[in-house]
Coordinates of C-alpha atoms in Angstrom, one line a residue:
Chain A
M22 CA -115.5 8.2 -59.5
L23 CA -112.6 10.3 -57.8
L24 CA -109.1 8.4 -58.1
P25 CA -106.8 9.6 -55.2
T26 CA -103.2 10.5 -56.5
S27 CA -100.1 10.3 -54.8
R28 CA -100.5 13.8 -53.0
D29 CA -103.3 12.0 -51.4
V30 CA -101.1 9.3 -50.0
I31 CA -98.6 11.5 -48.9
K32 CA -101.6 13.8 -47.1
A33 CA -103.0 10.7 -45.5
Y34 CA -99.3 9.9 -44.3
D35 CA -98.9 13.3 -42.7
L36 CA -102.3 12.7 -40.8
I37 CA -101.6 9.4 -39.5
K38 CA -97.8 9.3 -38.9
P39 CA -98.1 10.5 -35.4
I40 CA -100.6 7.3 -34.4
V41 CA -99.1 4.5 -36.5
H42 CA -96.1 2.4 -35.6
C43 CA -93.1 3.1 -38.7
T44 CA -92.7 -1.0 -38.8
P45 CA -89.4 -2.1 -39.4
V46 CA -88.3 -4.0 -42.6
L47 CA -86.2 -7.0 -42.4
S48 CA -84.2 -9.8 -44.6
S49 CA -83.3 -13.2 -44.5
Q50 CA -79.9 -14.2 -45.7
A51 CA -81.8 -17.8 -45.9
I52 CA -84.6 -16.7 -47.9
N53 CA -82.2 -14.7 -50.3
Q54 CA -80.5 -17.7 -51.1
I55 CA -83.4 -20.0 -51.5
T56 CA -85.4 -17.3 -53.7
G57 CA -82.1 -16.0 -55.8
A58 CA -83.8 -12.4 -55.3
D59 CA -82.9 -9.6 -52.5
V60 CA -86.1 -9.3 -50.7
Y61 CA -87.1 -6.7 -47.8
F62 CA -89.8 -7.4 -46.0
K63 CA -92.2 -4.5 -44.7
C64 CA -93.6 -5.9 -41.2
E65 CA -97.0 -4.9 -40.8
N66 CA -97.7 -7.8 -38.7
F67 CA -96.0 -5.6 -36.3
Q68 CA -98.4 -2.6 -36.5
K69 CA -101.1 -1.8 -34.2
V70 CA -103.8 -4.7 -34.2
G71 CA -101.0 -6.6 -35.8
A72 CA -102.2 -5.1 -39.6
F73 CA -101.6 -2.7 -41.8
K74 CA -105.6 -2.5 -41.7
Y75 CA -104.8 0.1 -38.9
R76 CA -103.4 2.6 -41.3
G77 CA -106.7 2.9 -43.5
A78 CA -108.7 2.9 -40.6
T79 CA -107.1 5.7 -39.3
N80 CA -106.8 7.9 -42.0
A81 CA -110.6 7.4 -42.5
V82 CA -111.3 8.5 -38.9
L83 CA -109.2 11.5 -38.9
S84 CA -110.8 12.6 -42.3
L85 CA -114.3 12.7 -40.6
T86 CA -115.8 16.2 -40.1
D87 CA -116.5 17.1 -36.3
E88 CA -120.3 16.3 -37.2
Q89 CA -119.6 12.9 -38.8
K90 CA -117.3 12.3 -35.5
K91 CA -120.1 12.7 -33.2
N92 CA -122.1 10.2 -34.9
G93 CA -119.3 7.7 -35.2
V94 CA -117.9 4.8 -37.8
A95 CA -119.5 1.7 -39.0
T96 CA -118.4 -1.4 -40.7
H97 CA -118.9 -5.1 -41.3
S98 CA -116.2 -7.4 -41.1
S99 CA -114.9 -10.7 -39.2
G100 CA -111.3 -9.8 -39.6
N101 CA -108.5 -7.3 -39.2
H102 CA -110.8 -4.4 -40.8
A103 CA -113.3 -4.8 -37.8
A104 CA -110.5 -4.6 -35.0
A105 CA -108.8 -1.6 -36.8
L106 CA -111.4 0.3 -36.7
A107 CA -113.0 -0.4 -33.4
L108 CA -109.0 1.0 -32.2
A109 CA -108.8 3.9 -34.5
A110 CA -112.2 4.9 -33.4
A111 CA -111.5 4.5 -29.8
N112 CA -108.1 6.3 -30.1
N113 CA -110.1 9.4 -31.4
G114 CA -113.2 9.3 -29.1
V115 CA -115.0 8.0 -31.9
M116 CA -118.0 5.6 -31.6
A117 CA -117.5 2.3 -33.7
Y118 CA -120.7 0.2 -34.6
I119 CA -119.2 -3.5 -35.9
V120 CA -121.5 -5.7 -37.4
M121 CA -120.1 -9.2 -37.1
P122 CA -121.1 -12.6 -38.2
K123 CA -122.2 -14.9 -35.2
N124 CA -119.7 -17.1 -36.1
A125 CA -116.7 -14.9 -36.0
P126 CA -113.7 -16.4 -34.1
E127 CA -114.3 -15.8 -30.3
I128 CA -110.7 -13.9 -29.8
K129 CA -111.8 -11.5 -32.7
K130 CA -115.0 -10.7 -30.9
V131 CA -113.4 -10.6 -27.6
A132 CA -110.6 -7.8 -29.4
V133 CA -113.3 -5.9 -31.0
A134 CA -115.2 -5.6 -27.7
G135 CA -112.1 -4.6 -25.8
Y136 CA -111.6 -1.5 -27.8
G137 CA -115.0 -0.5 -26.9
A138 CA -116.9 -0.9 -30.1
E139 CA -120.6 -1.7 -30.0
I140 CA -121.1 -5.1 -31.8
T141 CA -124.4 -6.5 -33.8
F142 CA -124.2 -9.8 -34.4
C143 CA -126.2 -10.9 -37.7
E144 CA -126.3 -14.4 -39.6
P145 CA -123.0 -15.1 -41.8
T146 CA -123.9 -13.9 -45.0
L147 CA -122.9 -11.2 -47.2
E148 CA -126.5 -10.4 -47.5
A149 CA -127.0 -10.2 -44.0
R150 CA -124.2 -8.4 -43.1
E151 CA -124.8 -5.7 -45.4
Q152 CA -128.6 -5.2 -44.2
T153 CA -127.7 -5.1 -40.7
L154 CA -125.0 -2.5 -41.4
N155 CA -127.8 -0.8 -43.2
A156 CA -130.3 -0.9 -40.2
V157 CA -127.2 -0.1 -37.9
I158 CA -126.5 3.2 -39.9
A159 CA -130.0 4.2 -40.4
K160 CA -130.2 4.1 -36.8
T161 CA -127.3 6.0 -35.7
G162 CA -125.9 8.0 -38.4
A163 CA -122.7 6.4 -38.6
T164 CA -119.9 7.1 -41.5
L165 CA -119.6 3.5 -43.2
V166 CA -115.9 3.1 -43.3
H167 CA -115.3 0.3 -46.0
P168 CA -112.8 -2.3 -45.8
Y169 CA -110.8 -1.6 -49.0
N170 CA -113.2 0.2 -51.7
Q171 CA -113.0 3.7 -50.0
F172 CA -110.7 6.7 -50.8
E173 CA -109.4 7.5 -47.5
V174 CA -109.3 3.9 -46.8
I175 CA -107.0 3.4 -50.0
C176 CA -104.9 5.9 -49.3
G177 CA -104.0 4.7 -45.6
Q178 CA -103.1 1.6 -46.7
G179 CA -100.6 3.0 -49.6
T180 CA -98.4 5.1 -46.6
S181 CA -97.1 1.2 -45.8
S182 CA -95.4 1.3 -49.5
L183 CA -94.7 5.3 -49.0
E184 CA -92.8 4.1 -45.9
L185 CA -91.1 1.0 -47.1
M186 CA -89.6 3.7 -50.1
Q187 CA -88.3 5.8 -46.9
Q188 CA -86.7 2.9 -45.3
V189 CA -85.0 0.8 -48.5
N190 CA -83.2 2.5 -51.4
S191 CA -84.1 1.7 -55.1
L192 CA -86.1 -1.0 -55.1
D193 CA -87.0 -2.8 -58.6
I194 CA -90.2 -4.2 -57.3
V195 CA -92.9 -3.6 -54.6
M196 CA -95.1 -6.7 -54.2
T197 CA -98.5 -7.0 -52.4
P198 CA -101.0 -9.3 -51.9
V199 CA -104.0 -8.5 -53.5
G200 CA -108.0 -9.5 -51.8
G201 CA -110.2 -6.5 -52.1
G202 CA -107.4 -4.4 -53.4
G203 CA -106.9 -1.7 -50.9
L204 CA -103.5 -2.3 -50.3
L205 CA -102.4 -2.6 -53.6
S206 CA -104.3 0.1 -55.1
G207 CA -102.9 2.3 -52.6
S208 CA -99.6 1.3 -53.0
A209 CA -99.8 1.6 -56.9
T210 CA -101.5 5.3 -56.6
Y211 CA -98.5 6.1 -54.3
L212 CA -95.5 4.5 -56.5
S213 CA -96.6 5.2 -60.1
E214 CA -96.1 8.7 -59.6
E215 CA -93.5 9.0 -57.0
F216 CA -91.3 6.1 -58.2
P217 CA -92.4 5.3 -61.9
E218 CA -89.5 3.0 -62.4
V219 CA -90.6 0.6 -59.7
K220 CA -92.7 -2.6 -60.8
I221 CA -96.1 -3.1 -58.9
I222 CA -96.7 -6.6 -58.7
A223 CA -99.8 -8.6 -57.0
A224 CA -99.9 -11.9 -55.6
E225 CA -102.9 -13.8 -55.5
P226 CA -104.0 -17.2 -54.4
A227 CA -105.1 -19.3 -57.7
M228 CA -108.1 -20.7 -55.4
A229 CA -109.6 -16.8 -55.3
S230 CA -108.3 -15.3 -58.7
D231 CA -111.0 -12.7 -59.2
A232 CA -107.9 -10.1 -59.9
Y233 CA -106.3 -12.0 -61.9
Q234 CA -109.1 -12.7 -63.9
S235 CA -110.3 -9.4 -63.8
F236 CA -106.7 -7.6 -64.5
K237 CA -106.1 -9.8 -67.7
S238 CA -109.9 -9.3 -69.0
G239 CA -110.1 -5.7 -68.3
E240 CA -113.7 -6.6 -67.0
F241 CA -114.9 -7.4 -63.4
H242 CA -114.8 -10.6 -61.8
S243 CA -115.8 -11.7 -58.5
V244 CA -115.5 -14.9 -56.4
V245 CA -117.9 -16.4 -53.5
N246 CA -116.4 -17.8 -50.2
P247 CA -113.5 -19.1 -51.8
N248 CA -111.6 -21.8 -49.7
T249 CA -108.0 -20.5 -49.8
I250 CA -106.0 -20.7 -46.5
A251 CA -104.9 -16.9 -47.1
D252 CA -108.3 -15.6 -44.9
G253 CA -107.8 -12.3 -45.7
L254 CA -107.9 -12.4 -49.6
R255 CA -111.4 -14.0 -49.7
T256 CA -112.9 -10.8 -51.0
S257 CA -113.1 -9.6 -54.5
L258 CA -111.9 -6.3 -55.9
G259 CA -114.5 -3.1 -55.5
D260 CA -115.1 -0.9 -58.2
L261 CA -112.4 1.9 -57.4
T262 CA -109.8 -0.1 -56.3
F263 CA -109.9 -2.2 -60.0
E264 CA -110.1 0.9 -61.5
I265 CA -106.7 1.8 -60.0
I266 CA -105.3 -1.4 -60.4
K267 CA -106.3 -1.8 -63.8
S268 CA -104.1 1.2 -65.0
K269 CA -101.6 1.2 -62.5
V270 CA -100.4 -2.4 -61.5
H271 CA -97.6 -4.3 -64.0
E272 CA -98.3 -7.7 -63.0
I273 CA -100.4 -10.5 -60.8
Y274 CA -99.4 -13.4 -60.3
T275 CA -101.3 -16.8 -59.0
V276 CA -100.0 -19.0 -56.7
S277 CA -101.0 -22.7 -55.2
E278 CA -102.0 -23.3 -51.6
Q279 CA -99.2 -25.6 -51.2
S280 CA -96.7 -22.6 -51.9
I281 CA -98.5 -20.2 -49.8
V282 CA -97.8 -22.5 -46.5
A283 CA -94.4 -23.5 -47.9
A284 CA -93.7 -19.6 -47.9
M285 CA -95.2 -19.1 -44.4
R286 CA -93.5 -21.8 -43.1
L287 CA -89.9 -20.0 -44.5
I288 CA -91.2 -16.8 -42.8
W289 CA -91.5 -18.6 -39.2
E290 CA -89.0 -20.8 -39.4
R291 CA -85.9 -18.6 -40.9
M292 CA -87.2 -15.3 -39.8
K293 CA -88.5 -16.0 -36.5
I294 CA -91.5 -13.9 -36.9
I295 CA -95.6 -15.1 -37.0
V296 CA -97.2 -13.9 -40.2
E297 CA -100.8 -15.1 -41.3
P298 CA -101.0 -16.7 -44.7
S299 CA -102.2 -13.9 -46.9
S300 CA -98.7 -12.3 -45.7
A301 CA -97.0 -15.3 -47.1
V302 CA -98.6 -15.1 -50.8
P303 CA -95.8 -12.8 -52.2
L304 CA -92.9 -14.9 -50.9
A305 CA -94.7 -17.9 -52.5
V306 CA -94.7 -16.0 -55.9
L307 CA -91.0 -15.7 -55.7
L308 CA -90.9 -19.5 -54.7
E309 CA -92.8 -20.0 -58.0
N310 CA -91.1 -18.1 -60.3
K311 CA -87.7 -17.9 -59.5
A312 CA -85.9 -16.9 -62.8
A313 CA -88.1 -14.2 -63.0
F314 CA -87.2 -12.4 -59.7
K315 CA -83.4 -13.6 -60.1
H316 CA -81.1 -10.8 -58.5
Q317 CA -84.0 -8.6 -58.4
K318 CA -84.7 -6.1 -55.4
V319 CA -88.0 -6.8 -53.8
G320 CA -89.9 -5.1 -51.3
I321 CA -92.5 -7.1 -50.0
I322 CA -95.4 -5.9 -47.5
L323 CA -96.2 -8.5 -44.9
T324 CA -99.8 -7.7 -44.3
G325 CA -100.5 -8.9 -40.8
G326 CA -99.8 -11.5 -38.0
N327 CA -103.1 -12.4 -36.9
V328 CA -103.4 -16.7 -37.0
D329 CA -105.4 -18.6 -34.8
L330 CA -102.1 -20.5 -32.7
E331 CA -104.3 -23.9 -32.1
K332 CA -105.1 -24.3 -36.4
L333 CA -101.9 -24.2 -38.0
P334 CA -101.3 -25.4 -41.2
F335 CA -97.9 -27.3 -40.4
S336 CA -97.7 -30.8 -40.6
S337 CA -95.1 -33.3 -41.2
K338 CA -92.9 -33.2 -43.9
Chain B
M15 CA -60.7 -21.2 -10.9
L16 CA -60.1 -18.3 -13.5
L17 CA -63.2 -15.9 -13.1
P18 CA -63.9 -13.7 -16.2
T19 CA -64.3 -9.8 -15.4
S20 CA -66.4 -7.5 -17.3
R21 CA -63.1 -6.6 -19.2
D22 CA -63.1 -10.0 -20.4
V23 CA -66.9 -9.5 -21.8
I24 CA -66.0 -6.3 -23.3
K25 CA -62.9 -8.1 -25.0
A26 CA -65.3 -10.6 -26.5
Y27 CA -67.7 -7.9 -28.0
D28 CA -65.0 -6.1 -29.7
L29 CA -63.8 -9.7 -30.8
I30 CA -67.6 -10.9 -32.0
K31 CA -68.9 -7.5 -33.0
P32 CA -68.5 -7.9 -36.5
I33 CA -69.9 -11.3 -37.0
V34 CA -72.8 -11.6 -34.8
H35 CA -76.3 -9.8 -35.3
C36 CA -77.0 -6.7 -33.2
T37 CA -80.1 -7.7 -32.2
P38 CA -83.1 -5.5 -31.9
V39 CA -84.9 -4.6 -28.4
L40 CA -88.9 -4.8 -28.7
S41 CA -91.7 -4.0 -26.5
S42 CA -95.3 -4.3 -26.3
Q43 CA -97.5 -1.9 -24.8
A44 CA -100.2 -4.8 -24.1
I45 CA -97.6 -7.0 -22.3
N46 CA -96.7 -3.8 -20.1
Q47 CA -100.3 -3.2 -19.4
I48 CA -100.8 -7.0 -18.6
T49 CA -97.7 -7.4 -16.4
G50 CA -97.8 -3.4 -14.8
A51 CA -94.1 -3.4 -15.4
D52 CA -92.4 -1.9 -18.1
V53 CA -90.4 -4.4 -20.3
Y54 CA -87.4 -4.8 -23.1
F55 CA -87.1 -7.6 -25.1
K56 CA -83.7 -8.4 -26.4
C57 CA -84.5 -10.7 -29.5
E58 CA -81.6 -13.3 -29.8
N59 CA -84.5 -15.3 -31.3
F60 CA -83.2 -13.1 -34.4
Q61 CA -79.5 -13.8 -33.6
K62 CA -77.6 -16.3 -36.7
V63 CA -78.7 -19.8 -35.7
G64 CA -81.4 -18.3 -33.9
A65 CA -80.0 -18.1 -30.4
F66 CA -77.6 -16.7 -28.2
K67 CA -75.5 -19.3 -28.4
Y68 CA -74.0 -18.2 -31.3
R69 CA -72.4 -15.5 -29.4
G70 CA -70.3 -17.9 -27.0
A71 CA -69.3 -20.1 -29.7
T72 CA -68.0 -17.2 -32.1
N73 CA -65.8 -16.0 -29.3
A74 CA -64.5 -19.6 -28.6
V75 CA -63.5 -20.1 -31.8
L76 CA -62.1 -16.8 -32.1
S77 CA -59.9 -17.1 -29.4
L78 CA -58.4 -20.3 -30.8
T79 CA -54.8 -20.3 -31.2
D80 CA -53.8 -20.9 -34.9
E81 CA -52.2 -24.0 -33.7
Q82 CA -55.8 -24.9 -32.5
K83 CA -57.4 -23.6 -35.4
K84 CA -56.0 -26.5 -37.5
N85 CA -57.1 -29.3 -35.1
G86 CA -60.6 -27.7 -35.0
V87 CA -63.5 -27.7 -32.2
A88 CA -65.6 -30.3 -30.4
T89 CA -68.4 -30.6 -28.2
H90 CA -71.8 -32.6 -27.9
S91 CA -75.2 -31.3 -28.0
S92 CA -78.5 -31.6 -29.6
G93 CA -79.5 -28.4 -29.6
N94 CA -78.5 -24.7 -30.3
H95 CA -75.2 -24.8 -29.2
A96 CA -74.3 -27.6 -32.1
A97 CA -75.6 -25.5 -34.7
A98 CA -74.1 -22.4 -33.3
L99 CA -70.4 -24.0 -33.0
A100 CA -70.7 -25.6 -36.4
L101 CA -71.6 -22.4 -38.0
A102 CA -69.0 -20.4 -35.8
A103 CA -66.2 -22.7 -37.0
A104 CA -67.5 -22.7 -40.4
N105 CA -67.4 -18.8 -40.8
N106 CA -63.6 -18.9 -39.4
G107 CA -62.5 -21.9 -41.9
V108 CA -62.2 -24.0 -38.2
M109 CA -63.5 -27.9 -38.4
A110 CA -66.0 -28.7 -36.4
Y111 CA -66.6 -32.0 -34.5
I112 CA -70.3 -32.8 -32.9
V113 CA -71.2 -35.4 -31.3
M114 CA -75.3 -35.4 -31.1
P115 CA -77.6 -38.5 -29.6
K116 CA -78.8 -40.3 -32.6
N117 CA -82.7 -39.6 -31.7
A118 CA -81.8 -35.8 -31.7
P119 CA -84.4 -34.0 -34.1
E120 CA -84.0 -34.3 -37.9
I121 CA -83.8 -30.8 -38.4
K122 CA -81.1 -30.3 -35.9
K123 CA -79.0 -33.0 -37.9
V124 CA -79.6 -31.3 -41.1
A125 CA -78.6 -28.0 -39.9
V126 CA -75.3 -29.0 -38.3
A127 CA -74.7 -31.2 -41.4
G128 CA -75.4 -28.2 -43.8
Y129 CA -72.7 -26.1 -41.8
G130 CA -70.4 -28.5 -42.7
A131 CA -69.6 -30.1 -39.5
E132 CA -68.4 -33.7 -38.8
I133 CA -71.3 -35.5 -36.8
T134 CA -70.8 -38.3 -34.3
F135 CA -73.9 -40.1 -33.5
C136 CA -74.0 -42.0 -30.3
E137 CA -76.4 -43.2 -27.8
P138 CA -78.8 -40.7 -26.2
T139 CA -77.2 -40.7 -22.6
L140 CA -74.7 -38.2 -21.0
E141 CA -72.0 -41.0 -20.9
A142 CA -72.3 -42.4 -24.1
R143 CA -72.1 -38.6 -25.4
E144 CA -68.9 -37.8 -23.0
Q145 CA -67.5 -41.2 -24.0
T146 CA -67.9 -40.6 -27.8
L147 CA -66.7 -37.1 -27.5
N148 CA -63.8 -37.7 -25.4
A149 CA -62.8 -40.7 -28.3
V150 CA -63.2 -38.0 -30.8
I151 CA -61.1 -35.4 -29.3
A152 CA -58.5 -38.1 -29.0
K153 CA -58.6 -38.8 -32.7
T154 CA -58.7 -35.4 -34.1
G155 CA -56.9 -33.1 -31.5
A156 CA -59.9 -30.7 -31.8
T157 CA -60.3 -28.1 -28.6
L158 CA -63.3 -28.9 -26.4
V159 CA -65.8 -26.1 -26.7
H160 CA -68.4 -26.4 -23.7
P161 CA -71.9 -25.2 -24.0
Y162 CA -71.8 -23.4 -21.0
N163 CA -69.3 -24.2 -18.2
Q164 CA -66.1 -22.4 -20.1
F165 CA -64.7 -19.0 -19.9
E166 CA -64.6 -17.8 -23.3
V167 CA -68.3 -18.9 -23.7
I168 CA -69.6 -17.2 -20.7
C169 CA -67.8 -13.8 -22.1
G170 CA -69.2 -14.5 -25.2
Q171 CA -72.9 -15.1 -23.9
G172 CA -72.1 -12.1 -21.6
T173 CA -72.3 -9.7 -25.0
S174 CA -76.0 -9.8 -25.4
S175 CA -76.5 -8.2 -22.0
L176 CA -73.7 -5.7 -22.7
E177 CA -75.4 -5.0 -26.0
L178 CA -78.8 -4.5 -24.4
M179 CA -77.3 -1.8 -21.9
Q180 CA -76.5 0.2 -24.9
Q181 CA -80.0 0.2 -26.4
V182 CA -81.9 0.7 -23.5
N183 CA -81.4 3.3 -20.7
S184 CA -81.7 3.0 -17.1
L185 CA -82.9 -0.7 -16.7
D186 CA -83.7 -1.5 -13.0
I187 CA -83.4 -5.3 -13.7
V188 CA -81.9 -7.5 -16.2
M189 CA -83.3 -11.0 -16.3
T190 CA -82.5 -14.3 -18.1
P191 CA -83.4 -17.6 -17.9
V192 CA -81.1 -20.3 -16.3
G193 CA -80.0 -23.7 -17.7
G194 CA -76.3 -24.5 -17.8
G195 CA -75.8 -20.7 -16.6
G196 CA -73.7 -19.4 -19.5
L197 CA -76.0 -16.4 -20.5
L198 CA -76.7 -15.6 -16.6
S199 CA -73.0 -16.2 -15.4
G200 CA -71.8 -13.6 -18.6
S201 CA -74.4 -11.3 -17.9
A202 CA -73.7 -11.3 -14.3
T203 CA -70.2 -10.7 -14.9
Y204 CA -70.7 -7.9 -16.9
L205 CA -73.4 -6.0 -15.2
S206 CA -72.0 -6.6 -11.8
E207 CA -69.0 -4.4 -12.1
E208 CA -70.7 -2.0 -14.9
F209 CA -73.8 -1.6 -13.7
P210 CA -73.9 -2.3 -10.0
E211 CA -77.6 -0.8 -9.7
V212 CA -78.9 -3.0 -12.0
K213 CA -80.5 -6.6 -10.3
I214 CA -79.4 -9.2 -12.0
I215 CA -82.5 -11.9 -11.5
A216 CA -82.6 -15.6 -13.1
A217 CA -85.5 -17.4 -14.3
E218 CA -86.0 -21.1 -14.2
P219 CA -88.6 -23.6 -14.5
A220 CA -89.6 -25.1 -11.1
M221 CA -89.6 -28.6 -12.5
A222 CA -85.6 -28.0 -13.3
S223 CA -85.0 -25.9 -10.2
D224 CA -81.3 -27.0 -9.6
A225 CA -79.8 -23.6 -10.3
Y226 CA -82.3 -22.1 -7.6
Q227 CA -81.5 -25.3 -4.8
S228 CA -77.7 -24.6 -5.4
F229 CA -78.2 -20.7 -5.3
K230 CA -80.5 -20.9 -2.0
S231 CA -78.3 -23.4 -0.4
G232 CA -74.9 -22.5 -1.4
E233 CA -73.9 -26.2 -2.3
F234 CA -74.1 -27.6 -5.8
H235 CA -77.2 -29.5 -6.9
S236 CA -78.0 -30.8 -10.4
V237 CA -81.0 -32.3 -12.0
V238 CA -81.3 -35.2 -14.5
N239 CA -83.6 -35.1 -17.5
P240 CA -86.2 -32.8 -15.8
N241 CA -89.0 -33.1 -17.8
T242 CA -89.8 -29.3 -18.2
I243 CA -91.3 -27.8 -21.8
A244 CA -88.6 -25.3 -21.6
D245 CA -85.8 -28.0 -23.2
G246 CA -83.1 -25.3 -23.3
L247 CA -83.1 -25.5 -19.4
R248 CA -82.7 -29.0 -18.6
T249 CA -78.9 -29.0 -18.1
S250 CA -77.4 -28.1 -14.7
L251 CA -75.0 -25.4 -13.9
G252 CA -71.4 -26.5 -14.2
D253 CA -68.9 -25.2 -11.5
L254 CA -67.3 -22.1 -13.0
T255 CA -71.0 -21.0 -13.8
F256 CA -72.1 -21.5 -10.3
E257 CA -69.3 -19.9 -8.6
I258 CA -70.0 -16.7 -10.4
I259 CA -74.0 -16.9 -10.1
K260 CA -73.6 -17.4 -6.5
S261 CA -71.6 -14.3 -5.7
K262 CA -73.2 -12.2 -8.4
V263 CA -76.8 -12.8 -9.2
H264 CA -79.5 -11.0 -7.1
E265 CA -82.4 -13.6 -6.6
I266 CA -83.6 -16.6 -8.5
Y267 CA -87.3 -17.3 -9.5
T268 CA -89.1 -20.5 -10.4
V269 CA -92.1 -20.9 -12.1
S270 CA -94.6 -23.5 -13.3
E271 CA -95.0 -25.2 -16.5
Q272 CA -98.5 -23.4 -17.0
S273 CA -97.0 -19.7 -16.6
I274 CA -94.3 -20.9 -19.1
V275 CA -96.7 -22.0 -22.2
A276 CA -98.9 -18.9 -21.0
A277 CA -95.9 -16.5 -21.2
M278 CA -95.0 -17.7 -24.3
R279 CA -98.5 -17.4 -25.7
L280 CA -98.3 -14.1 -25.1
I281 CA -95.3 -13.3 -26.9
W282 CA -96.3 -15.2 -29.6
E283 CA -99.7 -13.5 -30.0
R284 CA -98.8 -10.1 -28.7
M285 CA -95.7 -9.5 -30.2
K286 CA -95.8 -11.6 -33.6
I287 CA -92.7 -13.3 -32.8
I288 CA -91.3 -16.7 -32.4
V289 CA -89.6 -17.7 -29.4
E290 CA -88.8 -21.2 -27.8
P291 CA -90.1 -21.8 -24.4
S292 CA -87.3 -21.2 -22.4
S293 CA -87.3 -17.8 -24.0
A294 CA -90.6 -17.5 -21.9
V295 CA -89.6 -18.2 -18.5
P296 CA -88.6 -14.7 -17.4
L297 CA -92.2 -13.3 -18.5
A298 CA -93.6 -16.3 -16.5
V299 CA -91.9 -14.8 -13.6
L300 CA -93.3 -11.4 -14.3
L301 CA -96.9 -13.0 -14.8
E302 CA -96.4 -14.9 -11.3
N303 CA -94.8 -12.2 -9.4
K304 CA -97.0 -8.9 -10.4
A305 CA -96.6 -6.8 -7.1
A306 CA -92.6 -7.4 -7.1
F307 CA -92.0 -6.3 -10.6
K308 CA -94.5 -3.3 -10.6
H309 CA -93.3 -0.2 -12.5
Q310 CA -89.9 -1.5 -12.5
K311 CA -87.8 -1.2 -16.0
V312 CA -87.0 -5.0 -16.9
G313 CA -84.4 -5.9 -19.4
I314 CA -85.1 -9.6 -20.6
I315 CA -82.8 -11.7 -23.1
L316 CA -85.1 -14.0 -25.4
T317 CA -82.7 -16.7 -25.6
G318 CA -83.8 -18.1 -29.3
G319 CA -86.4 -19.2 -31.2
N320 CA -85.8 -22.6 -32.5
V321 CA -89.1 -24.6 -32.2
D322 CA -90.9 -27.3 -34.1
L323 CA -93.8 -26.2 -35.3
E324 CA -95.6 -29.3 -35.7
K325 CA -95.3 -30.0 -32.0
L326 CA -96.7 -26.7 -30.3
P327 CA -98.2 -26.2 -26.8
F328 CA -100.8 -24.5 -27.7
S329 CA -104.3 -26.0 -27.2
S330 CA -107.9 -24.8 -26.8
K331 CA -108.1 -22.4 -23.9

């Protein structure tokens, strides 16, 4: 298994830099006061397609050979990776074939179709998605771009931490959520070599704690359809992301659903920015573990801002 | 009636600059595509207390004599001005006396009290508010800081347009919402002298169109408790703001409630930032009048981001 190095992340950044947004880093005095830490939020919710996933998808598309470009790219996803790959492909004149479960939100279907991708709908099971994807690839010769368990994707996601380190000096900690582990393993790859003094910490919903369990036991655990509100983190690690995370991440914390909603609400109310539940999981870790992070300078990747405004989790306190 | 000049706005800016946030200016390719205009959003939703009102309140407090500072400041408000004056006073060691209707949202009461202001509750009528405020001033000797119809407040609000002109080159148009007219008259005061080539346009809910009617007829009209969702724009102009607006504003457009909600939703979904309904009124003007603004370079002041997350206007499309 070929593991990426920090040089690969730097190479990815050189490649995608002219195309991706350099997203801003924001702070909130109120949130610093509440957590007792000094927190810097890297706003990938302002990234194109509203999520860091655009970085990995763009790096994957730009890394194709000319021959591969002719046949297009393919993936199955109902979420941000589908939109990210569709737009990254469109921006580079490459065809994208996206397999989506037929019960995917209408707004996501419209977005992916709007970027000119060819959508194939299937039953909403992992089996059906993989079978359908295999059929699409057999027919088209398209190159698979996995949402997280792929070298180029991991390197692309890691550029968000690279950029963060250029924007903020001497962070003690960089914290990301962990679902499939693309962002976490890409960040850990870059930081462990370039900034060995920085602690790399992951945040995971307790209801989808496969990464935590795998990390603690050293053996691969998976979860199936966990019911966490953090819909971007319902997937399990892949073999490649797990291999990187095992050796390069310092700690994984799990948090309650209640803390995730409270953290999300804090970000909306105090920072006036829209983040999806997955983005709020690292702040939830700070809220649940104030003593551990007191006076620490913490960088947090806000992973995305794609929420259904008609189904928000805020109810009367 | 002493009207402010652009020099007064510049003086206000010199005074408040070390204290207020220089808020960012954001753009959205998607919104530019939808409107056909080239739009620059000045994000006063990221200002302290979440609204441009902090500028005017700070200028009013800093303009007090030492003698006046000892006796404090007073106002009646259930909205952003109350929080802005309370924080501006607290940051300068000045006592603030705020008269609030007893049915004001709990969250606003808590915020104002949290800044150390002394709150006097009254019945929710304009009469009761003014009577109670007069009694408070008689007792304390505090200086009245009006939410909009006051020289220092107008100059303070105008600094948002001054800052915008430093951040974006050669705008064709600056557009602000109009309620009491503090922001609009302060902006018009500055722009009409310093950038006479820039058109100053105001945006108002059709349901609260007193400024439009006053502007068109040249005679003062008022509205009483209009039921627009843009809760920051339910007030009528004052004599001072009307005098300025009459001579320095180029046009006032009115828009439907439906367009306001659609514009607000666009900003939330495409820009991933939280704005209150009043902030969305200028974009609603662009949506309703695409031909008039085609290819124009338009600066819009996003006035604030204080919304009740439990009462959002987004329902199934």
